[in-house]
Amino acid sequence: MSVSRRTFLQGLGVGLAGIMPSENTSLPVSPARRLATGTGDLSPVEHLQQVRKVLIDNDNLLGPLNTIPAVQQQITAIHQLRQAARGTDRHQLLRLQAEYCEFCGWLHHDAGDFHAAQYWADRALELSHAIADRDMTTFILARKSQLAGDMGDAVTAIDLAEAASTLARPGSKLEALAPTYGGFGHALRNDGNTARRELDRAHELLLNVTDDPNSPWGVWLDEPYLQAQRARSNAELGRFSEAVEGFQYATAAVPPSFRRDLGVYLSRESIAHAGAGEPEQAANVAMSALCIAEDTGSARIINELLKLDQQLQPWRSAPLVAELHTALRGTVLRQA
């Protein structure tokens, strides 16, 4: 079950036209020209690097729908700048375009538009090969595994995680990231033993990371993140009490700037409570997640809460469950 991206876009006043343009999109005023003449002491590449950092912070706080248009505009600008660039400058722009495309794929993933997420992830993967960046290619393969898992495609999630594992440099965080998502793929296939082995392997690899601490890929992968992924697998396998404990451990460690991730964990914890036969606890936790979903427009949160709403139907007469149902319905209708 998923919420249409149209629901969120219309609710936030963002039009649908041009939501997935190619890098060749023509705009009334060339963004490349603005970059070439309006970045002060910074080069266009330096300016674009700073903009990307700001947009990432904006996404963490406000969610994807406020960020997607700006990211896609930067991708268009980079593509235009590349047409006249030479040598090192063109290579730097190509790298930036790959990074922006990967980020754009993630934004669409969080917004619930899996088709657009696949498009931009595939574009980023192609560009990562063009610049021969092994780490970037590994990271994108792992992200595509995560996307496949969220789409319920267990086999693709497993295959892409294995591909990322094969490519990952020994001692890197990326080596631990791949089995993190592969483990959930095995949980989707109800293969609890293999899921546990993959997640245990991810834990061991994370403890033994020896790679460059300044690597930009997978910097957020830590023990709480891994525990949240383990908890999700446990919930998929019907181990609801273990899942609740894992999510509670993860939520206690979420940094304030990662509020949207907190909402995702809370929504999934609420599902685990429902599976454990704790409807009022589920509704209570879900109300906190719903507040975050309203602020960020994250379809990942809303979709989990809609699943929960179906699970809680037998307890709809309970006051907290009824309150959640009404609040969730109101949120979806307001954003329709």
XYZ file of C-alpha atoms in Angstrom:
336
model
C 0.000 0.000 0.000
C 1.426 3.394 -0.905
C 0.278 6.981 -0.935
C 0.292 8.694 -4.306
C 2.954 11.330 -4.690
C 0.172 13.534 -6.059
C -1.371 13.555 -2.592
C 1.684 15.149 -1.070
C 2.510 17.457 -3.981
C -0.969 18.892 -4.159
C -1.082 19.288 -0.406
C 2.129 21.313 -0.434
C 1.238 23.292 -3.533
C 3.909 21.744 -5.736
C 2.873 21.070 -9.325
C 3.411 17.736 -10.999
C 4.690 19.055 -14.305
C 8.386 18.496 -14.796
C 8.878 16.469 -11.654
C 11.248 14.089 -13.435
C 12.948 16.109 -16.203
C 16.022 15.037 -18.067
C 19.216 16.989 -17.585
C 18.499 18.648 -20.945
C 15.464 20.547 -19.639
C 15.356 24.095 -21.013
C 14.461 26.813 -18.530
C 13.512 30.459 -19.271
C 16.753 31.704 -17.683
C 19.742 29.402 -17.947
C 20.738 28.181 -14.461
C 24.210 27.569 -15.841
C 24.475 31.234 -16.820
C 23.383 32.298 -13.355
C 26.027 30.051 -11.817
C 28.738 31.332 -14.132
C 28.032 34.971 -13.259
C 26.525 34.974 -9.790
C 28.622 32.890 -7.382
C 30.984 35.595 -6.132
C 34.427 34.342 -5.167
C 33.368 30.712 -5.511
C 33.735 28.701 -8.671
C 30.530 27.125 -10.015
C 31.733 23.724 -8.747
C 32.398 25.062 -5.241
C 29.043 26.819 -5.234
C 27.219 23.649 -6.298
C 29.001 21.651 -3.605
C 27.825 24.115 -0.956
C 24.293 24.136 -2.331
C 24.162 20.353 -2.130
C 25.105 20.450 1.565
C 22.367 22.998 2.241
C 19.812 20.915 0.349
C 20.759 17.795 2.323
C 20.213 19.694 5.570
C 16.892 20.979 4.231
C 15.820 17.424 3.402
C 16.715 16.157 6.866
C 14.573 18.834 8.489
C 11.718 19.381 6.036
C 11.525 16.271 3.883
C 11.759 15.689 0.150
C 8.988 17.682 -1.469
C 10.475 21.038 -0.570
C 13.849 19.916 -1.889
C 13.185 18.005 -5.126
C 12.565 21.045 -7.394
C 15.788 22.736 -6.288
C 17.831 19.554 -6.718
C 16.513 18.953 -10.215
C 17.266 22.562 -11.161
C 20.876 22.070 -10.056
C 21.113 18.890 -12.130
C 19.978 20.863 -15.182
C 22.534 23.577 -14.443
C 25.363 21.058 -14.085
C 24.442 19.386 -17.365
C 24.491 22.753 -19.106
C 27.833 23.719 -17.578
C 29.377 20.450 -18.749
C 28.703 21.333 -22.379
C 31.366 24.060 -22.371
C 33.741 22.615 -19.744
C 37.019 20.870 -20.462
C 39.460 18.621 -18.638
C 39.375 18.669 -14.833
C 36.431 21.048 -14.698
C 34.252 18.726 -16.757
C 35.278 15.724 -14.654
C 34.370 17.601 -11.449
C 31.015 18.545 -12.909
C 30.385 14.958 -13.957
C 31.069 13.827 -10.388
C 28.730 16.498 -9.044
C 26.023 15.442 -11.465
C 26.334 11.855 -10.250
C 26.086 12.977 -6.615
C 23.055 15.150 -7.305
C 21.333 12.353 -9.244
C 21.913 9.927 -6.367
C 20.457 12.478 -3.946
C 17.502 13.065 -6.255
C 16.820 9.324 -6.297
C 16.798 9.273 -2.516
C 14.387 12.216 -2.350
C 11.915 10.501 -4.668
C 12.336 7.296 -2.655
C 11.318 9.105 0.524
C 8.488 10.861 -1.313
C 7.057 7.472 -2.262
C 7.642 7.748 -6.019
C 9.544 4.526 -6.602
C 9.521 4.866 -10.393
C 11.274 8.240 -10.227
C 13.617 6.925 -7.522
C 14.682 4.065 -9.795
C 15.199 6.454 -12.721
C 17.518 8.772 -10.808
C 19.377 5.926 -9.068
C 20.022 4.323 -12.441
C 21.221 7.662 -13.813
C 23.579 8.070 -10.860
C 24.865 4.518 -11.279
C 25.675 5.181 -14.941
C 27.552 8.379 -14.082
C 29.452 6.704 -11.234
C 30.849 4.261 -13.794
C 31.742 7.174 -16.075
C 33.948 8.698 -13.375
C 35.229 5.268 -12.274
C 34.327 5.885 -8.610
C 34.185 2.468 -6.981
C 32.838 3.735 -3.650
C 30.041 5.719 -5.268
C 29.041 2.744 -7.409
C 29.005 0.506 -4.335
C 26.889 2.978 -2.379
C 24.347 3.353 -5.174
C 24.019 -0.421 -5.521
C 23.356 -0.636 -1.782
C 20.778 2.145 -2.025
C 19.090 0.354 -4.912
C 18.935 -2.737 -2.698
C 17.242 -0.648 -0.015
C 14.774 0.700 -2.573
C 13.986 -2.800 -3.824
C 13.345 -3.905 -0.241
C 10.937 -1.018 0.316
C 9.164 -2.045 -2.887
C 8.823 -5.602 -1.565
C 11.131 -7.033 -4.247
C 13.102 -9.461 -2.111
C 15.176 -11.106 -4.851
C 16.354 -7.803 -6.326
C 17.171 -6.493 -2.849
C 19.324 -9.559 -2.195
C 21.023 -9.547 -5.596
C 21.922 -5.854 -5.464
C 23.201 -6.194 -1.903
C 25.423 -9.072 -2.995
C 26.710 -6.997 -5.903
C 27.512 -4.134 -3.515
C 29.239 -6.545 -1.116
C 31.423 -7.883 -3.910
C 32.455 -4.388 -4.981
C 32.906 -2.824 -1.536
C 36.442 -2.085 -0.436
C 37.514 -4.158 2.588
C 37.373 -2.168 5.800
C 34.922 0.405 4.470
C 31.529 1.273 5.913
C 30.086 0.316 2.562
C 31.177 -3.261 3.213
C 28.845 -3.251 6.230
C 26.041 -1.344 4.500
C 25.416 -3.949 1.798
C 24.476 -6.882 4.098
C 22.366 -4.498 6.184
C 19.947 -4.170 3.276
C 20.505 -7.704 2.063
C 19.371 -8.975 5.445
C 15.989 -7.340 5.005
C 15.692 -8.920 1.567
C 16.081 -12.346 3.170
C 13.519 -11.408 5.826
C 11.071 -10.576 3.037
C 11.550 -14.149 1.814
C 10.863 -15.391 5.362
C 14.400 -16.746 5.587
C 15.099 -15.771 9.164
C 18.375 -17.663 9.529
C 19.993 -16.022 6.524
C 18.603 -12.623 7.480
C 20.149 -12.961 10.926
C 23.489 -14.090 9.494
C 23.638 -11.125 7.106
C 22.791 -8.641 9.845
C 25.324 -10.250 12.189
C 27.904 -9.963 9.406
C 27.026 -6.290 8.955
C 27.533 -5.775 12.695
C 30.958 -7.428 12.673
C 32.045 -5.453 9.622
C 30.876 -2.209 11.211
C 32.918 -2.929 14.328
C 36.012 -3.444 12.191
C 35.811 -0.437 9.884
C 39.338 0.765 9.155
C 38.614 2.981 6.173
C 39.071 6.732 5.759
C 36.784 8.402 8.331
C 36.295 11.318 5.921
C 34.636 9.146 3.285
C 31.309 10.768 2.271
C 29.477 7.465 1.748
C 27.360 5.895 4.452
C 28.535 8.282 7.173
C 25.236 7.757 9.017
C 25.730 4.002 9.311
C 26.219 3.291 12.991
C 25.041 0.821 15.608
C 21.602 2.446 16.158
C 20.942 2.536 12.406
C 21.885 -1.122 12.106
C 19.656 -1.993 15.055
C 16.738 -0.235 13.363
C 17.282 -2.349 10.244
C 17.509 -5.494 12.362
C 14.295 -4.506 14.113
C 12.554 -4.070 10.776
C 13.649 -7.547 9.708
C 12.472 -8.980 13.026
C 9.067 -7.375 12.524
C 8.852 -8.827 9.018
C 9.660 -12.248 10.491
C 7.020 -11.938 13.216
C 9.460 -11.343 16.082
C 7.536 -8.330 17.291
C 8.841 -7.984 20.845
C 12.429 -8.039 19.595
C 11.483 -5.508 16.944
C 9.990 -3.122 19.516
C 13.159 -3.264 21.621
C 15.344 -2.639 18.584
C 13.352 0.365 17.418
C 13.302 1.860 20.914
C 17.085 1.543 21.071
C 17.404 3.243 17.680
C 14.976 6.097 18.369
C 16.780 7.010 21.589
C 19.956 7.643 19.577
C 18.567 9.595 16.594
C 20.234 13.040 16.288
C 17.816 16.015 16.355
C 18.677 16.910 12.746
C 17.463 13.470 11.588
C 13.881 14.029 12.704
C 12.428 12.425 9.572
C 14.360 9.210 10.304
C 12.931 9.320 13.821
C 9.465 9.383 12.269
C 10.252 6.359 10.121
C 11.510 4.385 13.119
C 8.498 5.362 15.221
C 6.060 4.348 12.489
C 7.732 0.965 12.173
C 7.860 0.543 15.932
C 4.111 1.151 16.039
C 3.578 -1.711 13.573
C 5.671 -3.970 15.792
C 3.513 -3.016 18.797
C 0.402 -3.913 16.819
C 1.909 -7.238 15.829
C 2.653 -7.920 19.489
C -1.018 -7.295 20.345
C -0.430 -3.872 21.912
C -2.875 -1.627 20.025
C -2.873 1.357 22.378
C 0.924 1.481 22.537
C 0.934 1.241 18.752
C -1.464 4.170 18.403
C 0.426 6.281 20.927
C 3.752 5.831 19.149
C 2.114 6.322 15.754
C 0.715 9.732 16.745
C 4.268 10.989 17.275
C 5.260 9.616 13.878
C 2.249 11.276 12.246
C 3.286 14.703 13.554
C 6.676 14.263 11.903
C 5.065 13.054 8.672
C 2.933 16.208 8.533
C 6.037 18.379 8.913
C 8.234 16.539 6.424
C 5.872 15.094 3.804
C 7.656 11.745 4.056
C 5.665 9.066 2.266
C 7.750 6.401 3.970
C 6.195 7.418 7.286
C 2.654 7.789 5.953
C 2.754 4.447 4.156
C 3.810 2.664 7.339
C 1.016 4.387 9.263
C -1.548 3.352 6.660
C -0.418 -0.256 7.089
C -0.779 0.175 10.829
C -4.281 1.605 10.428
C -5.337 -1.584 8.673
C -3.748 -3.738 11.371
C -5.551 -1.804 14.105
C -8.993 -2.154 12.554
C -10.118 -4.839 15.079
C -9.352 -2.340 17.895
C -10.896 0.714 16.226
C -13.234 1.242 19.204
C -10.300 1.869 21.564
C -9.996 5.635 22.211
C -6.348 6.049 21.163
C -6.813 3.871 18.085
C -9.887 5.845 17.035
C -8.035 9.107 17.573
C -5.174 7.922 15.379
C -7.538 6.789 12.635
C -9.264 10.177 12.583
C -5.986 12.116 12.631
C -4.441 9.991 9.885
C -7.516 10.323 7.694
C -7.477 14.081 8.228
C -3.831 14.356 7.241
C -4.324 12.429 4.014
C -7.446 14.404 3.108
C -5.750 17.754 3.788
C -2.888 16.825 1.492
C -5.115 15.383 -1.259
